[in-house]
């Protein structure tokens, strides 16, 4: 079945440590996104990519980095510069970013600080 | 500034008790409005897309409607399995990158 796979499901970060969240899709979608979800708040866009080897900052990119070396993969690194990383992270994809297409979401990664 | 507000934040219903969730939006122009369902600890699951005022879509016990300022998600005779958080999102015309603006969600609990 086609879909988006996020791993790990749970991740713990020590102070000063960088951690990487994995996102893989087999939907052949061009566009991929990373959202952050905090309790009682709407999803906020961290980074998005419309095509391989290209990505743009979203609303809350500080303290995060991404890469898009393959169409299927869009990993997110939470750096030590992100002082409040505890949140639920969601990866999503759509056929194309410029069209009015629905987003398909992965099952999420819960990141917590030790 | 483009904005999306959902109400109420939480809603408790008895099984069979119909109700509506509201999504109010302020955007310069609307490309589309999306409804998602999210179960605890999981990613959102797509329900509906609405494009223009007056449009309606249905799926089982759910019906979504759209006006120029808001959207409603009507739940008819809900069952406990309808318990979830319902998210509303808009795709404004100011965005040509697929960026959606999400509301904070309405958490629905349906008791048997």
Tab-separated table of C-alpha atoms in Angstrom:
chain	number	residue	atom	x	y	z
A	1	UNK	CA	0.000	0.000	0.000
A	2	UNK	CA	1.185	3.526	-0.769
A	3	UNK	CA	1.742	5.933	2.045
A	4	UNK	CA	4.077	7.929	4.226
A	5	UNK	CA	6.298	6.280	6.813
A	6	UNK	CA	7.724	8.226	9.715
A	7	UNK	CA	10.266	6.855	12.151
A	8	UNK	CA	10.850	6.537	14.953
A	9	UNK	CA	7.462	6.771	16.647
A	10	UNK	CA	9.071	8.122	19.835
A	11	UNK	CA	12.379	9.964	20.152
A	12	UNK	CA	14.228	11.423	23.099
A	13	UNK	CA	16.785	14.186	22.816
A	14	UNK	CA	19.495	15.088	25.274
A	15	UNK	CA	20.524	18.703	25.733
A	16	UNK	CA	22.972	19.810	23.051
A	17	UNK	CA	22.167	16.875	20.809
A	18	UNK	CA	20.974	16.927	17.208
A	19	UNK	CA	18.356	14.334	16.260
A	20	UNK	CA	16.981	13.329	12.869
A	21	UNK	CA	13.408	12.322	12.094
A	22	UNK	CA	12.854	10.130	9.077
A	23	UNK	CA	10.100	10.549	6.479
A	24	UNK	CA	9.705	8.290	3.441
A	25	UNK	CA	6.858	8.260	0.893
A	26	UNK	CA	6.040	5.863	-1.941
A	27	UNK	CA	3.188	7.921	-3.384
A	28	UNK	CA	5.378	9.468	-6.103
A	29	UNK	CA	4.453	12.912	-4.773
A	30	UNK	CA	6.569	15.921	-5.703
A	31	UNK	CA	5.862	18.021	-2.607
A	32	UNK	CA	6.727	17.164	0.983
A	33	UNK	CA	6.197	19.060	4.234
A	34	UNK	CA	7.129	19.036	7.897
A	35	UNK	CA	4.653	20.298	10.485
A	36	UNK	CA	4.947	20.716	14.217
A	37	UNK	CA	1.910	20.109	16.451
A	38	UNK	CA	1.696	21.386	20.026
A	39	UNK	CA	-1.290	20.754	22.338
A	40	UNK	CA	-4.080	23.258	21.754
A	41	UNK	CA	-2.383	24.787	18.709
A	42	UNK	CA	-2.836	24.354	15.007
A	43	UNK	CA	-0.223	22.625	12.884
A	44	UNK	CA	2.672	24.951	12.078
A	45	UNK	CA	4.814	24.574	8.977
A	46	UNK	CA	8.538	24.056	9.554
A	47	UNK	CA	9.902	23.365	6.047
A	48	UNK	CA	8.546	22.297	2.699
A	49	UNK	CA	9.987	20.997	-0.540
A	50	UNK	CA	8.363	21.290	-3.962
A	51	UNK	CA	10.967	19.284	-5.825
A	52	UNK	CA	14.117	17.257	-5.281
A	53	UNK	CA	17.162	19.281	-4.194
A	54	UNK	CA	15.021	22.284	-3.321
A	55	UNK	CA	13.302	23.322	-0.078
A	56	UNK	CA	11.994	26.468	1.597
A	57	UNK	CA	11.539	27.658	5.157
A	58	UNK	CA	8.082	27.637	6.646
A	59	UNK	CA	6.819	29.718	9.556
A	60	UNK	CA	8.996	28.205	12.303
A	61	UNK	CA	12.221	27.005	10.617
A	62	UNK	CA	14.670	28.286	13.249
A	63	UNK	CA	16.509	25.407	14.928
A	64	UNK	CA	15.590	22.905	12.219
A	65	UNK	CA	17.216	21.709	8.992
A	66	UNK	CA	16.124	19.452	6.135
A	67	UNK	CA	17.430	17.826	2.969
A	68	UNK	CA	15.717	16.489	-0.159
A	69	UNK	CA	18.244	14.370	-2.016
A	70	UNK	CA	15.658	11.834	-3.184
A	71	UNK	CA	12.035	12.282	-4.199
A	72	UNK	CA	10.942	9.685	-1.649
A	73	UNK	CA	12.785	11.054	1.374
A	74	UNK	CA	12.594	14.287	3.394
A	75	UNK	CA	14.416	13.947	6.743
A	76	UNK	CA	14.156	16.625	9.416
A	77	UNK	CA	17.001	17.402	11.809
A	78	UNK	CA	16.171	19.074	15.099
A	79	UNK	CA	19.332	20.889	16.098
A	80	UNK	CA	20.564	21.941	19.515
A	81	UNK	CA	19.571	25.491	18.556
A	82	UNK	CA	15.905	24.520	18.937
A	83	UNK	CA	15.379	25.249	22.610
A	84	UNK	CA	11.836	23.908	22.895
A	85	UNK	CA	11.738	20.812	20.696
A	86	UNK	CA	9.146	18.790	22.603
A	87	UNK	CA	6.237	18.333	20.186
A	88	UNK	CA	4.529	15.944	17.797
A	89	UNK	CA	6.117	16.139	14.346
A	90	UNK	CA	4.141	15.330	11.233
A	91	UNK	CA	5.447	14.742	7.733
A	92	UNK	CA	3.086	15.178	4.804
A	93	UNK	CA	3.122	15.032	1.030
A	94	UNK	CA	0.994	16.188	-1.889
A	95	UNK	CA	1.063	15.560	-5.615
A	96	UNK	CA	2.323	19.042	-6.337
A	97	UNK	CA	2.776	22.063	-4.095
A	98	UNK	CA	1.366	24.609	-6.526
A	99	UNK	CA	-1.970	22.899	-6.987
A	100	UNK	CA	-4.865	22.688	-4.565
A	101	UNK	CA	-4.208	19.108	-3.577
A	102	UNK	CA	-4.929	17.495	-0.244
A	103	UNK	CA	-2.110	16.521	2.057
A	104	UNK	CA	-1.356	12.945	3.011
A	105	UNK	CA	0.137	12.627	6.492
A	106	UNK	CA	2.422	10.137	8.172
A	107	UNK	CA	1.709	8.741	11.625
A	108	UNK	CA	3.979	11.223	13.384
A	109	UNK	CA	7.008	11.266	15.688
A	110	UNK	CA	6.725	12.354	19.315
A	111	UNK	CA	9.939	14.107	20.336
A	112	UNK	CA	10.697	14.688	23.997
A	113	UNK	CA	13.624	16.212	25.840
A	114	UNK	CA	15.429	14.184	28.497
B	1	UNK	CA	-3.397	38.267	8.081
B	2	UNK	CA	-4.808	34.899	7.046
B	3	UNK	CA	-6.373	33.160	10.043
B	4	UNK	CA	-8.435	30.082	10.903
B	5	UNK	CA	-10.404	29.651	14.148
B	6	UNK	CA	-12.286	26.522	15.192
B	7	UNK	CA	-15.019	26.285	17.808
B	8	UNK	CA	-15.713	24.839	20.221
B	9	UNK	CA	-12.306	23.607	21.404
B	10	UNK	CA	-13.943	20.518	22.910
B	11	UNK	CA	-17.373	18.943	22.505
B	12	UNK	CA	-18.968	16.100	24.411
B	13	UNK	CA	-22.008	14.372	22.911
B	14	UNK	CA	-24.129	11.419	23.800
B	15	UNK	CA	-24.370	8.731	21.149
B	16	UNK	CA	-27.045	9.777	18.667
B	17	UNK	CA	-26.942	13.463	19.649
B	18	UNK	CA	-26.309	15.462	16.465
B	19	UNK	CA	-24.240	18.663	16.486
B	20	UNK	CA	-21.974	20.904	14.395
B	21	UNK	CA	-18.360	22.027	14.513
B	22	UNK	CA	-17.431	25.477	13.247
B	23	UNK	CA	-14.420	26.695	11.272
B	24	UNK	CA	-14.221	30.458	10.723
B	25	UNK	CA	-11.613	31.816	8.362
B	26	UNK	CA	-10.214	35.173	7.326
B	27	UNK	CA	-8.270	35.079	4.082
B	28	UNK	CA	-7.829	37.422	1.163
B	29	UNK	CA	-9.030	34.669	-1.147
B	30	UNK	CA	-9.791	30.968	-0.798
B	31	UNK	CA	-8.375	28.221	-3.001
B	32	UNK	CA	-9.862	25.482	-0.867
B	33	UNK	CA	-10.892	24.435	2.645
B	34	UNK	CA	-9.963	21.039	4.037
B	35	UNK	CA	-11.331	18.941	6.913
B	36	UNK	CA	-9.208	16.266	8.573
B	37	UNK	CA	-9.819	13.768	11.356
B	38	UNK	CA	-7.003	13.011	13.804
B	39	UNK	CA	-6.974	10.166	16.307
B	40	UNK	CA	-4.682	10.426	19.380
B	41	UNK	CA	-1.038	9.792	18.544
B	42	UNK	CA	-1.704	9.505	14.811
B	43	UNK	CA	-1.484	11.690	11.733
B	44	UNK	CA	-4.492	13.540	10.334
B	45	UNK	CA	-6.699	11.661	7.901
B	46	UNK	CA	-8.328	13.531	5.014
B	47	UNK	CA	-12.119	13.912	5.058
B	48	UNK	CA	-13.265	16.643	2.645
B	49	UNK	CA	-12.206	19.487	0.378
B	50	UNK	CA	-14.580	22.386	-0.302
B	51	UNK	CA	-13.820	24.999	-2.956
B	52	UNK	CA	-16.665	27.501	-3.180
B	53	UNK	CA	-19.467	28.948	-1.064
B	54	UNK	CA	-22.589	26.816	-1.127
B	55	UNK	CA	-20.710	23.588	-1.695
B	56	UNK	CA	-21.572	20.560	0.462
B	57	UNK	CA	-19.981	17.120	0.811
B	58	UNK	CA	-21.054	14.061	2.775
B	59	UNK	CA	-19.427	10.925	4.085
B	60	UNK	CA	-21.377	8.547	6.300
B	61	UNK	CA	-22.496	10.589	9.352
B	62	UNK	CA	-20.460	13.664	8.385
B	63	UNK	CA	-21.516	16.578	6.200
B	64	UNK	CA	-19.328	19.589	5.460
B	65	UNK	CA	-20.684	22.923	4.243
B	66	UNK	CA	-19.001	26.162	3.188
B	67	UNK	CA	-19.934	29.849	3.195
B	68	UNK	CA	-17.770	32.870	2.391
B	69	UNK	CA	-16.684	33.187	6.017
B	70	UNK	CA	-16.988	29.767	7.628
B	71	UNK	CA	-17.412	26.050	7.264
B	72	UNK	CA	-19.452	23.656	9.338
B	73	UNK	CA	-18.903	19.975	9.941
B	74	UNK	CA	-22.269	18.476	10.821
B	75	UNK	CA	-22.285	15.166	12.660
B	76	UNK	CA	-25.569	13.291	12.509
B	77	UNK	CA	-26.343	10.610	15.106
B	78	UNK	CA	-22.697	10.228	16.133
B	79	UNK	CA	-21.238	6.975	17.412
B	80	UNK	CA	-18.370	6.505	19.914
B	81	UNK	CA	-16.029	5.704	17.024
B	82	UNK	CA	-16.511	9.273	15.766
B	83	UNK	CA	-14.537	10.480	18.788
B	84	UNK	CA	-11.438	12.288	17.490
B	85	UNK	CA	-9.982	15.728	16.911
B	86	UNK	CA	-11.298	17.407	13.770
B	87	UNK	CA	-8.976	19.838	12.027
B	88	UNK	CA	-9.886	22.533	9.550
B	89	UNK	CA	-7.337	24.059	7.159
B	90	UNK	CA	-7.483	26.645	4.399
B	91	UNK	CA	-5.371	27.092	1.299
B	92	UNK	CA	-5.367	30.850	0.637
B	93	UNK	CA	-4.906	32.363	-2.807
B	94	UNK	CA	-1.897	34.214	-1.388
B	95	UNK	CA	-0.066	30.875	-1.310
B	96	UNK	CA	1.136	29.178	-4.495
B	97	UNK	CA	3.175	26.637	-2.585
B	98	UNK	CA	0.505	24.385	-1.127
B	99	UNK	CA	0.987	25.909	2.319
B	100	UNK	CA	-2.129	25.401	4.440
B	101	UNK	CA	-3.237	27.375	7.493
B	102	UNK	CA	-4.644	25.107	10.195
B	103	UNK	CA	-7.097	25.828	12.981
B	104	UNK	CA	-6.374	24.507	16.464
B	105	UNK	CA	-8.933	21.719	16.150
B	106	UNK	CA	-12.100	20.585	17.910
B	107	UNK	CA	-11.830	17.500	20.097
B	108	UNK	CA	-15.040	15.494	19.962
B	109	UNK	CA	-15.958	12.866	22.534
B	110	UNK	CA	-19.034	10.716	21.932
B	111	UNK	CA	-20.241	8.730	24.914
B	112	UNK	CA	-22.269	5.507	24.527
